[in-house]
mmCIF file of C-alpha atoms and ligand atoms in Angstrom:
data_model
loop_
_atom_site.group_PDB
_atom_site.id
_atom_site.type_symbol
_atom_site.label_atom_id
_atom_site.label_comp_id
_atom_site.label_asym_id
_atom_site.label_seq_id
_atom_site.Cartn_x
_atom_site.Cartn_y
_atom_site.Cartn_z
ATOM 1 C CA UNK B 824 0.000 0.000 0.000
ATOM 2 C CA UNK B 825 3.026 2.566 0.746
ATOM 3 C CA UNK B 826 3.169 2.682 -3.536
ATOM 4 C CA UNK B 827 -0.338 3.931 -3.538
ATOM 5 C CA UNK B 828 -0.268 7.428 -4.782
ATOM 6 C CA UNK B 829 -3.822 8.048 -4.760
ATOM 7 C CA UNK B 830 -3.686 7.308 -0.665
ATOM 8 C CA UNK B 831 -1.059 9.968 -0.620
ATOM 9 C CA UNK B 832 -3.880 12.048 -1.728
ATOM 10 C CA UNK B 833 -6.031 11.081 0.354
ATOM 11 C CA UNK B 834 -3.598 11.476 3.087
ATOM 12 C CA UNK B 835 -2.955 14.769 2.234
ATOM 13 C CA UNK B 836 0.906 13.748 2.080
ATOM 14 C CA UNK B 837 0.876 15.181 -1.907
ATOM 15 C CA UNK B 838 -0.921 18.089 -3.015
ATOM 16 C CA UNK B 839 -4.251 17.668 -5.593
ATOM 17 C CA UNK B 840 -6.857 19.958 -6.855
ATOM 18 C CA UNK B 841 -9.721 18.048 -4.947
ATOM 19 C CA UNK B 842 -12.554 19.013 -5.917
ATOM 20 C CA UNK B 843 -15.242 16.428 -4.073
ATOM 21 C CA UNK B 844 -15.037 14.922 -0.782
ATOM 22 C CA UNK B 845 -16.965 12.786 1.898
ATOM 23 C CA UNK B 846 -15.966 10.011 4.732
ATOM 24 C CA UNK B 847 -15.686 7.461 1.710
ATOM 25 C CA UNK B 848 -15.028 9.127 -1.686
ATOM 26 C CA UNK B 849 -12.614 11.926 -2.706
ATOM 27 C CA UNK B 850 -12.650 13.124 -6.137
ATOM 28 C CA UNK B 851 -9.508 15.447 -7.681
ATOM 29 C CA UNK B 852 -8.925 17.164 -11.047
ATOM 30 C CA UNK B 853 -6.282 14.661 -12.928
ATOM 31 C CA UNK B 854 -2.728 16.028 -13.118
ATOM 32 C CA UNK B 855 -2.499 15.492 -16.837
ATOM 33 C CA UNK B 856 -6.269 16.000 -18.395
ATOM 34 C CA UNK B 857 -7.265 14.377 -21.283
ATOM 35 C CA UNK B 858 -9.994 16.567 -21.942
ATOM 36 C CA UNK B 859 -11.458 19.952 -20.501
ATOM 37 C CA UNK B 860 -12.941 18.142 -17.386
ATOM 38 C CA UNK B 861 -10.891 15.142 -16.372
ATOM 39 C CA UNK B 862 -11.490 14.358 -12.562
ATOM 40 C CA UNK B 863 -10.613 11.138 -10.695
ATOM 41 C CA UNK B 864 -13.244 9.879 -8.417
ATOM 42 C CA UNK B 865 -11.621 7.478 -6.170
ATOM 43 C CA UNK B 866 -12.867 5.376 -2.923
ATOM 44 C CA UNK B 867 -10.784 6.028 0.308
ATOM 45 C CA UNK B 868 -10.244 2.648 1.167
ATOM 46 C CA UNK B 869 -7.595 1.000 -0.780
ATOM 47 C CA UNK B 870 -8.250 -1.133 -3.814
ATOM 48 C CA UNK B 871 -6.102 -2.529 -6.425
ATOM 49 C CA UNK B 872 -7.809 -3.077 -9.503
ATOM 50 C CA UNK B 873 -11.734 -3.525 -9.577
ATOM 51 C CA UNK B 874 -10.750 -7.072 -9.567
ATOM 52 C CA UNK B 875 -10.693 -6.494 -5.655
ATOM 53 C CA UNK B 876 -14.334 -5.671 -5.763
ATOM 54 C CA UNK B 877 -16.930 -7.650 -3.923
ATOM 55 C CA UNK B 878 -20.617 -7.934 -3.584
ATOM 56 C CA UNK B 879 -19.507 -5.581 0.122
ATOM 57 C CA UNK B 880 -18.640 -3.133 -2.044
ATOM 58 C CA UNK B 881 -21.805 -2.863 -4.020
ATOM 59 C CA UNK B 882 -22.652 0.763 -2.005
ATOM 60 C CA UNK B 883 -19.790 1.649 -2.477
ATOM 61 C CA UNK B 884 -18.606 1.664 -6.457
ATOM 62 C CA UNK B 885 -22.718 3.201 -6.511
ATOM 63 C CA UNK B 886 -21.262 6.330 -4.932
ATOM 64 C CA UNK B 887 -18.488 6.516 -6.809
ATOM 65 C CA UNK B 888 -20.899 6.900 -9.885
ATOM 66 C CA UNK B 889 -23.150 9.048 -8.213
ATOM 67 C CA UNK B 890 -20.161 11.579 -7.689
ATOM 68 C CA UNK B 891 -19.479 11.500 -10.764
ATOM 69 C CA UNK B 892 -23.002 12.248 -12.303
ATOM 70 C CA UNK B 893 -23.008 15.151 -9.342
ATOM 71 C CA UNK B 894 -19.870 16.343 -10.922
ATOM 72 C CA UNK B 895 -20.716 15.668 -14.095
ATOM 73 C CA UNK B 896 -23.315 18.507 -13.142
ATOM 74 C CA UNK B 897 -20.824 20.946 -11.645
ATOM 75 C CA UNK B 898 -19.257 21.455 -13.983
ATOM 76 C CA UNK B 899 -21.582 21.574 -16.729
ATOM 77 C CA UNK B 900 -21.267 18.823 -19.035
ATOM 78 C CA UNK B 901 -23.911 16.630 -18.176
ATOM 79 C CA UNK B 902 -26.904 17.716 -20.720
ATOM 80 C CA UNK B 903 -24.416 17.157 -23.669
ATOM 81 C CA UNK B 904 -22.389 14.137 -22.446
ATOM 82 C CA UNK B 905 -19.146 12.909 -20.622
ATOM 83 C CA UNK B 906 -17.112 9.670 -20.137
ATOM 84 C CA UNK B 907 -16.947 7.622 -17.700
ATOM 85 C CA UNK B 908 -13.660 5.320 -17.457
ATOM 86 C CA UNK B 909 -12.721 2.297 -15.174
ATOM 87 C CA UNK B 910 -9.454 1.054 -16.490
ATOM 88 C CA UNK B 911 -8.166 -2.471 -15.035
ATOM 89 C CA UNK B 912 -4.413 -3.642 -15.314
ATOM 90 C CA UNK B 913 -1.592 -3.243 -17.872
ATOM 91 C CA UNK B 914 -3.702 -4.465 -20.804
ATOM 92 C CA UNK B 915 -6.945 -1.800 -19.613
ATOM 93 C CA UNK B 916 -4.231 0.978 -19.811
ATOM 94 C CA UNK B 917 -4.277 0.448 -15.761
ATOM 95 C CA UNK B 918 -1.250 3.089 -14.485
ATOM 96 C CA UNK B 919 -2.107 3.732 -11.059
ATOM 97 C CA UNK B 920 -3.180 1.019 -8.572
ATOM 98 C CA UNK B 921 -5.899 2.734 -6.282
ATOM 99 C CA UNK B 922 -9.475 2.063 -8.309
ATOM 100 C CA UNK B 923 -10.635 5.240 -10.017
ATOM 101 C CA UNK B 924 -13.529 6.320 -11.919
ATOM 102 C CA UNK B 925 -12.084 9.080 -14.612
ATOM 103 C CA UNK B 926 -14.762 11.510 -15.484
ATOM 104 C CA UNK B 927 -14.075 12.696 -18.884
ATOM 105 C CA UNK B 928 -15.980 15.303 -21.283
ATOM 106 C CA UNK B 929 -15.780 19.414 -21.884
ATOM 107 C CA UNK B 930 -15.383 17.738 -26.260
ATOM 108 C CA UNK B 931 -16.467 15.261 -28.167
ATOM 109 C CA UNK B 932 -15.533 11.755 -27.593
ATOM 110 C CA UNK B 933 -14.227 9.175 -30.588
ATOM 111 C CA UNK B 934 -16.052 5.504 -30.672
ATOM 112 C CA UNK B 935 -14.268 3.035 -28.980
ATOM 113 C CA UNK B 936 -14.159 1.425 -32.267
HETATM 114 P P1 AMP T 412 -5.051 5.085 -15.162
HETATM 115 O O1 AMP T 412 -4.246 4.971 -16.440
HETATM 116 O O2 AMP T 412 -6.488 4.704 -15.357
HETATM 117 O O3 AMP T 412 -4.400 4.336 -14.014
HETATM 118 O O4 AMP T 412 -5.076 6.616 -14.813
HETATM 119 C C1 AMP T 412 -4.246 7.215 -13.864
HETATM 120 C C2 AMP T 412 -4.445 8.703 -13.983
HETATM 121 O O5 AMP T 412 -3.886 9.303 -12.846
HETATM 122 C C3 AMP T 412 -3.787 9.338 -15.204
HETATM 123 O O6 AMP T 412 -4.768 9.977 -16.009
HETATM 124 C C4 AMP T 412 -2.790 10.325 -14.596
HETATM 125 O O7 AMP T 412 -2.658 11.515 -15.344
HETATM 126 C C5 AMP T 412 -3.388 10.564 -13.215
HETATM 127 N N1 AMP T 412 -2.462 10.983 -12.189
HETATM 128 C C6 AMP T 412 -1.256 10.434 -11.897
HETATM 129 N N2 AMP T 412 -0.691 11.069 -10.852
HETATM 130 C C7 AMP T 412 -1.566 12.033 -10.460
HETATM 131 C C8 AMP T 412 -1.552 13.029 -9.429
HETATM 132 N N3 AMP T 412 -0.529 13.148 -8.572
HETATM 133 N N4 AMP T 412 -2.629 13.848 -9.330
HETATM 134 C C9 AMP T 412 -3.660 13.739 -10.181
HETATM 135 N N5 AMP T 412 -3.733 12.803 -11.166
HETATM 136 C C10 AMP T 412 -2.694 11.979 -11.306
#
């Protein structure tokens, strides 16, 4: 766990631009965005890959949505569209190992195809 950036974060031992927080989710502008919004919403606890999720967690992946359609809102994208991303491991594009929902929009997304 002491390789687990995002816990930094939350930990407050490295500065980020949060942007959303509660006792279980924070949520932080990324430090290299992709598009004109790009925030991480991530879960406090600490969590590998969403390969470490179980049924327990159920509540708490729904929040991490939730905070994303709330900021989503915020910051006014959510009547013409966004992206959300969960990427898993090397072969999902998977850099950081602390589960994180990437909010993505602000311009038009390509097809995945
Ligand atoms: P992923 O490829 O899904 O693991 O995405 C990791 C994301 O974390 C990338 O978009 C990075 O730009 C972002 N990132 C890495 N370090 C930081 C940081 N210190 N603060 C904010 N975002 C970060």
């Amino acid at each position: 766990m002491s390789d687990d950036l995002f816990m930094k974060i939350i930990n407050r031992e490295i500065p980020a631009d949060i942007v959303y927080e509660t006792d279980e989710v924070l949520a932080f502008r990324d430090i290299a965005p992709k598009a004109p919004t790009h925030i991480l919403v991530i879960p406090k606890v600490h969590l590998r890959t969403v390969n470490d999720l179980e049924s327990a967690h159920t509540e708490l992946i729904g929040k991490l949505v939730l905070a994303a359609t709330d900021l989503a809102r915020q910051e006014g994208i959510a009547k013409e569209g966004y992206r959300l991303v969960m990427n898993c491991n090397p072969a999902g594009g998977q850099l950081v190992y602390h589960i994180h929902l990437h909010l993505l929009g602000g311009r038009q997304m390509r097809g995945l195809g």
